[in-house]
PDB file of C-alpha atoms in Angstrom:
ATOM      1  CA  MET A   1      11.599-192.314  70.869  1.00  0.00           C
ATOM      2  CA  ARG A   2      10.711-195.762  69.531  1.00  0.00           C
ATOM      3  CA  GLN A   3      13.160-195.319  66.647  1.00  0.00           C
ATOM      4  CA  ILE A   4      15.978-194.439  69.075  1.00  0.00           C
ATOM      5  CA  TYR A   5      15.162-197.512  71.178  1.00  0.00           C
ATOM      6  CA  PHE A   6      15.092-199.773  68.121  1.00  0.00           C
ATOM      7  CA  CYS A   7      18.430-198.426  66.829  1.00  0.00           C
ATOM      8  CA  SER A   8      19.952-198.969  70.267  1.00  0.00           C
ATOM      9  CA  LEU A   9      18.951-202.627  70.145  1.00  0.00           C
ATOM     10  CA  LEU A  10      20.537-202.950  66.704  1.00  0.00           C
ATOM     11  CA  LEU A  11      23.787-201.475  68.016  1.00  0.00           C
ATOM     12  CA  LEU A  12      23.815-203.849  70.968  1.00  0.00           C
ATOM     13  CA  CYS A  13      23.280-207.012  68.925  1.00  0.00           C
ATOM     14  CA  PRO A  14      24.281-206.421  65.286  1.00  0.00           C
ATOM     15  CA  LEU A  15      25.720-209.859  64.668  1.00  0.00           C
ATOM     16  CA  MET A  16      24.623-213.437  65.246  1.00  0.00           C
ATOM     17  CA  THR A  17      26.939-216.192  64.021  1.00  0.00           C
ATOM     18  CA  LEU A  18      26.029-219.874  63.737  1.00  0.00           C
ATOM     19  CA  ALA A  19      28.703-222.550  63.463  1.00  0.00           C
ATOM     20  CA  GLN A  20      28.373-226.312  63.101  1.00  0.00           C
ATOM     21  CA  GLU A  21      30.951-229.045  62.442  1.00  0.00           C
ATOM     22  CA  ALA A  22      30.660-232.761  61.725  1.00  0.00           C
ATOM     23  CA  LYS A  23      33.225-235.544  61.257  1.00  0.00           C
ATOM     24  CA  PHE A  24      32.864-238.992  59.694  1.00  0.00           C
ATOM     25  CA  LYS A  25      35.558-241.672  59.978  1.00  0.00           C
ATOM     26  CA  LEU A  26      36.704-242.998  56.592  1.00  0.00           C
ATOM     27  CA  ALA A  27      39.893-244.874  57.538  1.00  0.00           C
ATOM     28  CA  PRO A  28      42.081-245.422  60.652  1.00  0.00           C
ATOM     29  CA  TYR A  29      43.829-242.060  60.164  1.00  0.00           C
ATOM     30  CA  VAL A  30      41.354-240.192  57.940  1.00  0.00           C
ATOM     31  CA  ASN A  31      38.105-238.366  58.732  1.00  0.00           C
ATOM     32  CA  ALA A  32      35.730-236.610  56.359  1.00  0.00           C
ATOM     33  CA  THR A  33      34.868-233.173  57.769  1.00  0.00           C
ATOM     34  CA  THR A  34      32.218-230.567  57.051  1.00  0.00           C
ATOM     35  CA  SER A  35      31.617-227.297  58.882  1.00  0.00           C
ATOM     36  CA  ILE A  36      29.408-224.238  58.493  1.00  0.00           C
ATOM     37  CA  LYS A  37      30.793-220.920  59.758  1.00  0.00           C
ATOM     38  CA  GLU A  38      29.439-217.431  59.062  1.00  0.00           C
ATOM     39  CA  GLY A  39      27.520-218.451  55.945  1.00  0.00           C
ATOM     40  CA  LEU A  40      30.417-220.493  54.501  1.00  0.00           C
ATOM     41  CA  ILE A  41      30.756-224.264  54.208  1.00  0.00           C
ATOM     42  CA  GLU A  42      34.050-226.151  54.441  1.00  0.00           C
ATOM     43  CA  ALA A  43      34.466-229.752  53.323  1.00  0.00           C
ATOM     44  CA  GLY A  44      37.453-232.054  52.950  1.00  0.00           C
ATOM     45  CA  PRO A  45      39.517-234.833  54.553  1.00  0.00           C
ATOM     46  CA  GLU A  46      41.310-234.584  57.885  1.00  0.00           C
ATOM     47  CA  MET A  47      44.379-236.801  58.364  1.00  0.00           C
ATOM     48  CA  SER A  48      45.819-237.245  61.853  1.00  0.00           C
ATOM     49  CA  TRP A  49      48.636-239.236  63.432  1.00  0.00           C
ATOM     50  CA  ASP A  50      49.015-239.707  67.199  1.00  0.00           C
ATOM     51  CA  LYS A  51      51.921-240.945  69.328  1.00  0.00           C
ATOM     52  CA  VAL A  52      50.202-241.230  72.667  1.00  0.00           C
ATOM     53  CA  GLU A  53      53.265-242.519  74.524  1.00  0.00           C
ATOM     54  CA  LYS A  54      55.252-239.418  73.505  1.00  0.00           C
ATOM     55  CA  GLY A  55      52.355-236.978  73.848  1.00  0.00           C
ATOM     56  CA  LYS A  56      52.601-235.836  70.223  1.00  0.00           C
ATOM     57  CA  SER A  57      50.010-235.553  67.472  1.00  0.00           C
ATOM     58  CA  PHE A  58      49.965-234.127  63.947  1.00  0.00           C
ATOM     59  CA  MET A  59      46.955-233.157  61.822  1.00  0.00           C
ATOM     60  CA  LEU A  60      46.744-232.173  58.138  1.00  0.00           C
ATOM     61  CA  ARG A  61      43.509-230.780  56.747  1.00  0.00           C
ATOM     62  CA  PRO A  62      42.995-229.699  53.095  1.00  0.00           C
ATOM     63  CA  VAL A  63      39.470-228.324  52.536  1.00  0.00           C
ATOM     64  CA  ILE A  64      37.420-226.309  50.074  1.00  0.00           C
ATOM     65  CA  ARG A  65      35.469-223.293  51.394  1.00  0.00           C
ATOM     66  CA  LEU A  66      32.372-222.039  49.548  1.00  0.00           C
ATOM     67  CA  PRO A  67      29.508-219.611  50.266  1.00  0.00           C
ATOM     68  CA  LEU A  68      26.141-221.217  50.955  1.00  0.00           C
ATOM     69  CA  THR A  69      24.246-218.579  48.985  1.00  0.00           C
ATOM     70  CA  ASN A  70      24.705-215.920  46.355  1.00  0.00           C
ATOM     71  CA  LYS A  71      22.596-212.966  45.248  1.00  0.00           C
ATOM     72  CA  SER A  72      20.523-214.890  42.726  1.00  0.00           C
ATOM     73  CA  GLU A  73      20.283-218.435  44.099  1.00  0.00           C
ATOM     74  CA  ASN A  74      19.920-219.996  47.509  1.00  0.00           C
ATOM     75  CA  VAL A  75      21.951-223.020  46.472  1.00  0.00           C
ATOM     76  CA  LEU A  76      25.476-224.362  46.912  1.00  0.00           C
ATOM     77  CA  GLN A  77      27.420-224.924  43.687  1.00  0.00           C
ATOM     78  CA  ILE A  78      30.543-227.101  43.593  1.00  0.00           C
ATOM     79  CA  ASP A  79      32.021-227.627  40.150  1.00  0.00           C
ATOM     80  CA  ARG A  80      34.786-226.301  37.909  1.00  0.00           C
ATOM     81  CA  PHE A  81      32.722-223.204  37.036  1.00  0.00           C
ATOM     82  CA  THR A  82      32.356-222.044  40.647  1.00  0.00           C
ATOM     83  CA  SER A  83      34.000-218.621  40.870  1.00  0.00           C
ATOM     84  CA  THR A  84      33.859-218.020  44.622  1.00  0.00           C
ATOM     85  CA  TRP A  85      35.759-221.031  45.979  1.00  0.00           C
ATOM     86  CA  LYS A  86      38.711-220.909  48.322  1.00  0.00           C
ATOM     87  CA  SER A  87      41.128-223.732  49.135  1.00  0.00           C
ATOM     88  CA  VAL A  88      42.520-224.019  52.664  1.00  0.00           C
ATOM     89  CA  LEU A  89      45.458-226.145  53.823  1.00  0.00           C
ATOM     90  CA  SER A  90      46.101-226.291  57.563  1.00  0.00           C
ATOM     91  CA  ALA A  91      48.606-228.307  59.607  1.00  0.00           C
ATOM     92  CA  GLN A  92      48.551-228.647  63.388  1.00  0.00           C
ATOM     93  CA  PHE A  93      51.149-230.011  65.809  1.00  0.00           C
ATOM     94  CA  THR A  94      50.197-230.688  69.432  1.00  0.00           C
ATOM     95  CA  ARG A  95      52.542-231.485  72.321  1.00  0.00           C
ATOM     96  CA  ASP A  96      50.901-232.852  75.455  1.00  0.00           C
ATOM     97  CA  LYS A  97      53.205-232.818  78.507  1.00  0.00           C
ATOM     98  CA  THR A  98      50.589-234.160  80.893  1.00  0.00           C
ATOM     99  CA  GLN A  99      51.766-237.001  83.173  1.00  0.00           C
ATOM    100  CA  ALA A 100      49.732-239.671  84.934  1.00  0.00           C
ATOM    101  CA  VAL A 101      49.481-237.416  87.979  1.00  0.00           C
ATOM    102  CA  GLY A 102      50.012-233.707  88.486  1.00  0.00           C
ATOM    103  CA  ARG A 103      49.413-230.674  86.323  1.00  0.00           C
ATOM    104  CA  ILE A 104      47.920-230.730  82.827  1.00  0.00           C
ATOM    105  CA  SER A 105      49.970-228.902  80.192  1.00  0.00           C
ATOM    106  CA  ARG A 106      49.297-228.936  76.465  1.00  0.00           C
ATOM    107  CA  HIS A 107      50.589-226.781  73.564  1.00  0.00           C
ATOM    108  CA  SER A 108      49.235-226.610  70.011  1.00  0.00           C
ATOM    109  CA  LEU A 109      50.663-224.780  66.989  1.00  0.00           C
ATOM    110  CA  THR A 110      48.704-224.412  63.730  1.00  0.00           C
ATOM    111  CA  GLY A 111      49.750-223.027  60.337  1.00  0.00           C
ATOM    112  CA  GLN A 112      47.246-222.282  57.580  1.00  0.00           C
ATOM    113  CA  VAL A 113      47.449-221.187  53.934  1.00  0.00           C
ATOM    114  CA  GLU A 114      44.423-220.033  51.923  1.00  0.00           C
ATOM    115  CA  TYR A 115      43.999-219.387  48.228  1.00  0.00           C
ATOM    116  CA  GLY A 116      40.867-218.406  46.350  1.00  0.00           C
ATOM    117  CA  TYR A 117      39.574-217.128  43.040  1.00  0.00           C
ATOM    118  CA  ALA A 118      36.517-214.982  42.364  1.00  0.00           C
ATOM    119  CA  ASN A 119      35.028-213.368  39.270  1.00  0.00           C
ATOM    120  CA  TYR A 120      33.800-209.757  39.511  1.00  0.00           C
ATOM    121  CA  LYS A 121      31.545-207.905  37.059  1.00  0.00           C
ATOM    122  CA  TYR A 122      31.119-204.142  36.892  1.00  0.00           C
ATOM    123  CA  TYR A 123      29.802-201.511  34.492  1.00  0.00           C
ATOM    124  CA  PRO A 124      32.039-198.444  34.142  1.00  0.00           C
ATOM    125  CA  GLY A 125      30.228-195.170  33.693  1.00  0.00           C
ATOM    126  CA  GLY A 126      26.968-196.796  34.811  1.00  0.00           C
ATOM    127  CA  ASN A 127      26.298-198.156  31.313  1.00  0.00           C
ATOM    128  CA  SER A 128      24.611-201.549  31.723  1.00  0.00           C
ATOM    129  CA  ASN A 129      25.498-202.405  28.111  1.00  0.00           C
ATOM    130  CA  VAL A 130      29.242-202.206  28.807  1.00  0.00           C
ATOM    131  CA  GLU A 131      30.186-205.075  31.097  1.00  0.00           C
ATOM    132  CA  ILE A 132      33.722-205.795  32.312  1.00  0.00           C
ATOM    133  CA  SER A 133      34.522-209.061  34.062  1.00  0.00           C
ATOM    134  CA  ASN A 134      37.712-209.553  36.094  1.00  0.00           C
ATOM    135  CA  GLY A 135      38.964-212.694  37.781  1.00  0.00           C
ATOM    136  CA  GLU A 136      41.109-212.024  40.861  1.00  0.00           C
ATOM    137  CA  ASN A 137      43.205-214.209  43.173  1.00  0.00           C
ATOM    138  CA  SER A 138      43.033-213.844  46.953  1.00  0.00           C
ATOM    139  CA  TYR A 139      45.321-215.433  49.541  1.00  0.00           C
ATOM    140  CA  ALA A 140      45.985-215.501  53.280  1.00  0.00           C
ATOM    141  CA  PHE A 141      48.493-216.891  55.800  1.00  0.00           C
ATOM    142  CA  GLU A 142      47.818-217.645  59.445  1.00  0.00           C
ATOM    143  CA  ILE A 143      49.775-218.894  62.467  1.00  0.00           C
ATOM    144  CA  LYS A 144      47.943-219.811  65.655  1.00  0.00           C
ATOM    145  CA  TYR A 145      49.012-220.973  69.122  1.00  0.00           C
ATOM    146  CA  ALA A 146      46.767-222.435  71.826  1.00  0.00           C
ATOM    147  CA  GLY A 147      47.825-223.650  75.260  1.00  0.00           C
ATOM    148  CA  PHE A 148      45.891-225.451  77.987  1.00  0.00           C
ATOM    149  CA  PHE A 149      46.848-225.504  81.667  1.00  0.00           C
ATOM    150  CA  SER A 150      45.184-226.923  84.779  1.00  0.00           C
ATOM    151  CA  LYS A 151      46.123-228.543  88.090  1.00  0.00           C
ATOM    152  CA  GLY A 152      44.615-231.822  86.917  1.00  0.00           C
ATOM    153  CA  GLU A 153      42.236-232.291  89.820  1.00  0.00           C
ATOM    154  CA  SER A 154      38.482-232.133  90.216  1.00  0.00           C
ATOM    155  CA  GLY A 155      37.188-228.572  90.341  1.00  0.00           C
ATOM    156  CA  ALA A 156      40.523-227.030  89.288  1.00  0.00           C
ATOM    157  CA  LYS A 157      40.557-223.868  87.212  1.00  0.00           C
ATOM    158  CA  GLN A 158      41.378-224.214  83.508  1.00  0.00           C
ATOM    159  CA  PHE A 159      43.273-221.650  81.425  1.00  0.00           C
ATOM    160  CA  SER A 160      43.791-221.522  77.669  1.00  0.00           C
ATOM    161  CA  PRO A 161      45.871-218.628  76.280  1.00  0.00           C
ATOM    162  CA  GLN A 162      45.452-218.323  72.496  1.00  0.00           C
ATOM    163  CA  PHE A 163      47.381-216.145  70.054  1.00  0.00           C
ATOM    164  CA  ARG A 164      46.941-215.605  66.317  1.00  0.00           C
ATOM    165  CA  LEU A 165      48.814-213.820  63.511  1.00  0.00           C
ATOM    166  CA  ARG A 166      46.965-213.479  60.201  1.00  0.00           C
ATOM    167  CA  TYR A 167      47.788-211.765  56.906  1.00  0.00           C
ATOM    168  CA  ALA A 168      45.127-211.612  54.187  1.00  0.00           C
ATOM    169  CA  TYR A 169      44.943-210.105  50.715  1.00  0.00           C
ATOM    170  CA  ASP A 170      41.299-210.479  49.715  1.00  0.00           C
ATOM    171  CA  TRP A 171      39.590-208.920  46.710  1.00  0.00           C
ATOM    172  CA  LYS A 172      36.133-207.420  47.280  1.00  0.00           C
ATOM    173  CA  ALA A 173      33.510-206.118  44.895  1.00  0.00           C
ATOM    174  CA  ALA A 174      32.637-202.409  44.981  1.00  0.00           C
ATOM    175  CA  ALA A 175      29.281-201.374  46.394  1.00  0.00           C
ATOM    176  CA  GLU A 176      26.326-200.964  44.064  1.00  0.00           C
ATOM    177  CA  ALA A 177      25.393-197.482  42.910  1.00  0.00           C
ATOM    178  CA  SER A 178      21.997-196.143  41.818  1.00  0.00           C
ATOM    179  CA  VAL A 179      22.085-195.184  38.128  1.00  0.00           C
ATOM    180  CA  LEU A 180      19.360-193.103  36.514  1.00  0.00           C
ATOM    181  CA  ASN A 181      18.089-194.698  33.301  1.00  0.00           C
ATOM    182  CA  ALA A 182      16.920-192.885  30.205  1.00  0.00           C
ATOM    183  CA  PRO A 183      13.172-192.061  30.166  1.00  0.00           C
ATOM    184  CA  ASN A 184      11.022-194.905  28.879  1.00  0.00           C
ATOM    185  CA  PRO A 185       8.408-194.371  26.109  1.00  0.00           C
ATOM    186  CA  GLY A 186       5.907-193.278  28.745  1.00  0.00           C
ATOM    187  CA  GLY A 187       8.262-190.602  30.006  1.00  0.00           C
ATOM    188  CA  PHE A 188       8.947-192.280  33.336  1.00  0.00           C
ATOM    189  CA  LEU A 189      12.426-192.317  34.897  1.00  0.00           C
ATOM    190  CA  THR A 190      13.728-195.506  36.492  1.00  0.00           C
ATOM    191  CA  ILE A 191      16.768-196.340  38.589  1.00  0.00           C
ATOM    192  CA  THR A 192      18.997-199.407  38.336  1.00  0.00           C
ATOM    193  CA  ASN A 193      21.383-200.544  41.069  1.00  0.00           C
ATOM    194  CA  ILE A 194      24.618-201.788  39.485  1.00  0.00           C
ATOM    195  CA  VAL A 195      28.322-201.948  40.317  1.00  0.00           C
ATOM    196  CA  VAL A 196      30.179-199.192  38.464  1.00  0.00           C
ATOM    197  CA  GLU A 197      33.675-199.492  39.975  1.00  0.00           C
ATOM    198  CA  ALA A 198      36.304-202.214  39.640  1.00  0.00           C
ATOM    199  CA  PRO A 199      36.974-204.571  42.580  1.00  0.00           C
ATOM    200  CA  SER A 200      39.723-203.669  45.018  1.00  0.00           C
ATOM    201  CA  ALA A 201      41.970-205.385  47.553  1.00  0.00           C
ATOM    202  CA  ARG A 202      43.494-204.093  50.774  1.00  0.00           C
ATOM    203  CA  PRO A 203      46.108-206.102  52.708  1.00  0.00           C
ATOM    204  CA  VAL A 204      45.179-206.768  56.344  1.00  0.00           C
ATOM    205  CA  PHE A 205      47.486-207.921  59.144  1.00  0.00           C
ATOM    206  CA  SER A 206      45.566-208.996  62.253  1.00  0.00           C
ATOM    207  CA  PRO A 207      47.195-210.158  65.500  1.00  0.00           C
ATOM    208  CA  ALA A 208      44.789-211.349  68.201  1.00  0.00           C
ATOM    209  CA  PHE A 209      45.045-212.654  71.764  1.00  0.00           C
ATOM    210  CA  SER A 210      42.463-214.343  73.967  1.00  0.00           C
ATOM    211  CA  LEU A 211      42.606-215.871  77.437  1.00  0.00           C
ATOM    212  CA  GLN A 212      39.947-218.549  77.957  1.00  0.00           C
ATOM    213  CA  ILE A 213      39.116-219.132  81.629  1.00  0.00           C
ATOM    214  CA  TYR A 214      36.930-221.842  83.184  1.00  0.00           C
ATOM    215  CA  PRO A 215      36.561-221.565  86.992  1.00  0.00           C
ATOM    216  CA  GLY A 216      36.381-225.334  87.404  1.00  0.00           C
ATOM    217  CA  LYS A 217      32.707-225.498  88.354  1.00  0.00           C
ATOM    218  CA  GLY A 218      29.451-224.419  86.790  1.00  0.00           C
ATOM    219  CA  ASN A 219      28.306-223.960  83.202  1.00  0.00           C
ATOM    220  CA  PHE A 220      30.142-220.753  82.299  1.00  0.00           C
ATOM    221  CA  SER A 221      33.563-219.798  80.961  1.00  0.00           C
ATOM    222  CA  TYR A 222      35.034-216.356  80.288  1.00  0.00           C
ATOM    223  CA  ALA A 223      37.186-215.017  77.476  1.00  0.00           C
ATOM    224  CA  PRO A 224      38.644-211.500  77.376  1.00  0.00           C
ATOM    225  CA  THR A 225      39.914-210.970  73.807  1.00  0.00           C
ATOM    226  CA  ILE A 226      41.839-208.266  71.969  1.00  0.00           C
ATOM    227  CA  TYR A 227      42.328-207.706  68.215  1.00  0.00           C
ATOM    228  CA  TYR A 228      44.469-205.148  66.435  1.00  0.00           C
ATOM    229  CA  ASP A 229      43.943-204.801  62.686  1.00  0.00           C
ATOM    230  CA  PHE A 230      46.417-203.092  60.340  1.00  0.00           C
ATOM    231  CA  THR A 231      44.984-202.245  56.906  1.00  0.00           C
ATOM    232  CA  GLY A 232      47.079-201.091  53.943  1.00  0.00           C
ATOM    233  CA  ASN A 233      46.257-199.027  50.876  1.00  0.00           C
ATOM    234  CA  LYS A 234      44.500-200.416  47.816  1.00  0.00           C
ATOM    235  CA  GLY A 235      46.902-202.283  45.564  1.00  0.00           C
ATOM    236  CA  ASP A 236      49.732-202.416  48.131  1.00  0.00           C
ATOM    237  CA  ASN A 237      51.074-205.618  49.660  1.00  0.00           C
ATOM    238  CA  GLY A 238      52.152-203.968  52.909  1.00  0.00           C
ATOM    239  CA  PRO A 239      49.396-203.610  55.548  1.00  0.00           C
ATOM    240  CA  PHE A 240      50.843-200.743  57.618  1.00  0.00           C
ATOM    241  CA  GLY A 241      50.157-197.674  55.477  1.00  0.00           C
ATOM    242  CA  ASN A 242      46.494-196.795  55.984  1.00  0.00           C
ATOM    243  CA  LEU A 243      44.157-197.757  58.842  1.00  0.00           C
ATOM    244  CA  ASN A 244      44.578-199.239  62.334  1.00  0.00           C
ATOM    245  CA  ARG A 245      41.758-200.409  64.606  1.00  0.00           C
ATOM    246  CA  LEU A 246      41.810-201.830  68.127  1.00  0.00           C
ATOM    247  CA  ARG A 247      38.931-204.142  69.118  1.00  0.00           C
ATOM    248  CA  LEU A 248      38.140-205.300  72.667  1.00  0.00           C
ATOM    249  CA  GLU A 249      35.716-208.124  73.469  1.00  0.00           C
ATOM    250  CA  SER A 250      34.690-209.811  76.719  1.00  0.00           C
ATOM    251  CA  TRP A 251      32.942-213.120  76.069  1.00  0.00           C
ATOM    252  CA  ILE A 252      30.803-215.139  78.471  1.00  0.00           C
ATOM    253  CA  PHE A 253      30.078-218.695  77.268  1.00  0.00           C
ATOM    254  CA  PHE A 254      27.281-220.909  78.557  1.00  0.00           C
ATOM    255  CA  TYR A 255      27.558-224.708  78.200  1.00  0.00           C
ATOM    256  CA  PRO A 256      24.153-226.450  78.364  1.00  0.00           C
ATOM    257  CA  ALA A 257      25.862-229.745  79.310  1.00  0.00           C
ATOM    258  CA  VAL A 258      29.382-229.435  80.730  1.00  0.00           C
ATOM    259  CA  LYS A 259      29.934-233.171  81.382  1.00  0.00           C
ATOM    260  CA  ASP A 260      28.115-235.014  78.607  1.00  0.00           C
ATOM    261  CA  SER A 261      28.462-232.622  75.646  1.00  0.00           C
ATOM    262  CA  PRO A 262      30.802-229.694  76.381  1.00  0.00           C
ATOM    263  CA  ASN A 263      31.294-228.963  72.664  1.00  0.00           C
ATOM    264  CA  VAL A 264      28.021-227.012  72.485  1.00  0.00           C
ATOM    265  CA  LYS A 265      28.248-223.439  73.766  1.00  0.00           C
ATOM    266  CA  ILE A 266      26.364-220.163  73.580  1.00  0.00           C
ATOM    267  CA  GLY A 267      28.307-216.916  73.885  1.00  0.00           C
ATOM    268  CA  ILE A 268      27.552-213.240  74.355  1.00  0.00           C
ATOM    269  CA  SER A 269      29.952-210.310  74.412  1.00  0.00           C
ATOM    270  CA  PRO A 270      29.991-206.514  74.310  1.00  0.00           C
ATOM    271  CA  PHE A 271      32.667-205.009  72.066  1.00  0.00           C
ATOM    272  CA  LEU A 272      34.488-201.711  71.685  1.00  0.00           C
ATOM    273  CA  SER A 273      36.290-200.821  68.445  1.00  0.00           C
ATOM    274  CA  LEU A 274      38.671-197.842  68.418  1.00  0.00           C
ATOM    275  CA  ARG A 275      40.255-196.315  65.313  1.00  0.00           C
ATOM    276  CA  THR A 276      43.847-195.443  66.233  1.00  0.00           C
ATOM    277  CA  LYS A 277      45.107-194.381  62.791  1.00  0.00           C
ATOM    278  CA  GLY A 278      43.702-193.341  59.413  1.00  0.00           C
ATOM    279  CA  ALA A 279      40.085-192.837  58.409  1.00  0.00           C
ATOM    280  CA  ASP A 280      37.150-195.072  57.472  1.00  0.00           C
ATOM    281  CA  SER A 281      33.364-194.840  57.158  1.00  0.00           C
ATOM    282  CA  PHE A 282      32.823-195.717  60.842  1.00  0.00           C
ATOM    283  CA  ASN A 283      33.076-193.567  63.938  1.00  0.00           C
ATOM    284  CA  LYS A 284      36.376-193.359  65.769  1.00  0.00           C
ATOM    285  CA  ALA A 285      34.759-195.374  68.588  1.00  0.00           C
ATOM    286  CA  GLU A 286      32.196-198.067  67.751  1.00  0.00           C
ATOM    287  CA  TYR A 287      30.447-200.260  70.316  1.00  0.00           C
ATOM    288  CA  GLY A 288      27.801-202.969  70.366  1.00  0.00           C
ATOM    289  CA  GLY A 289      27.278-206.626  71.171  1.00  0.00           C
ATOM    290  CA  MET A 290      27.599-210.073  69.592  1.00  0.00           C
ATOM    291  CA  ILE A 291      25.941-213.446  70.097  1.00  0.00           C
ATOM    292  CA  THR A 292      27.338-216.779  68.896  1.00  0.00           C
ATOM    293  CA  LEU A 293      26.153-220.388  68.976  1.00  0.00           C
ATOM    294  CA  LYS A 294      28.871-223.002  68.365  1.00  0.00           C
ATOM    295  CA  PHE A 295      28.835-226.754  67.847  1.00  0.00           C
ATOM    296  CA  GLY A 296      31.691-229.214  67.500  1.00  0.00           C
ATOM    297  CA  THR A 297      34.403-227.076  69.131  1.00  0.00           C
ATOM    298  CA  THR A 298      36.695-228.172  71.917  1.00  0.00           C
ATOM    299  CA  PHE A 299      35.861-226.932  75.392  1.00  0.00           C
ATOM    300  CA  LEU A 300      37.866-223.685  75.448  1.00  0.00           C
ATOM    301  CA  GLN A 301      38.564-223.266  71.717  1.00  0.00           C
ATOM    302  CA  PHE A 302      38.081-219.686  70.499  1.00  0.00           C
ATOM    303  CA  LEU A 303      40.564-218.185  68.001  1.00  0.00           C
TER     304      LEU A 303
END
């Protein structure tokens, strides 16, 4: 009974994600930025130009993304030998139609390109003396829209519809396998966990939509969100030939300080994931919960 209860708790809260972002002004139009998201660190300059009188702004952000840890060392490595880096170039255009009085209306469009390189080692046939090392290139493209609408008066409701289209072709290492070693001089058998298969890549196309809602008062906002992931076959560039999954989330965000520091928020959401096509190692219907703690985001930013 205790084991069933413990497994139920794991299903309800399988994921906790921490995110933190910091900016440092270097020049009138340039900031140095660093952020930590899901075990990855991003660092680079952020260049922005604003035309306040016309309600227009443009931002360009080239950054390098690296993992904070690897299997052997709890250390960040940034040099020309780093084999797990990824470069990201994003550009954002914002049009603010808000007048001195009346409704608030703002639209933002972001485009992003990612490129990365990683080196993978594996041992075909389970022979630890025969090592093969492959370097593979991964890439992704993303387009994102975010709007913000409100009546522009105290206590008015705030709405932020957000939509995203993302295509990614990412290489991943195969899972480790347990290989039985030859008996040692004492006659004992040992097992070694090594990767025996080559890395693989599956193309993924992922549209997503979220509607962020703040009722105008209190410390909570709400965000129903939907994802639909298309996954292609190994080695193909097209993402529509293999697996489809629908994912539904319903976030509730708590803001410890709405007025003074609204960029700190704590979120919790149940989720339901449904396989609508193909087969994978998960059940047709998966459910659970997620918790997130975010710093440095705008009030209703999500996707």
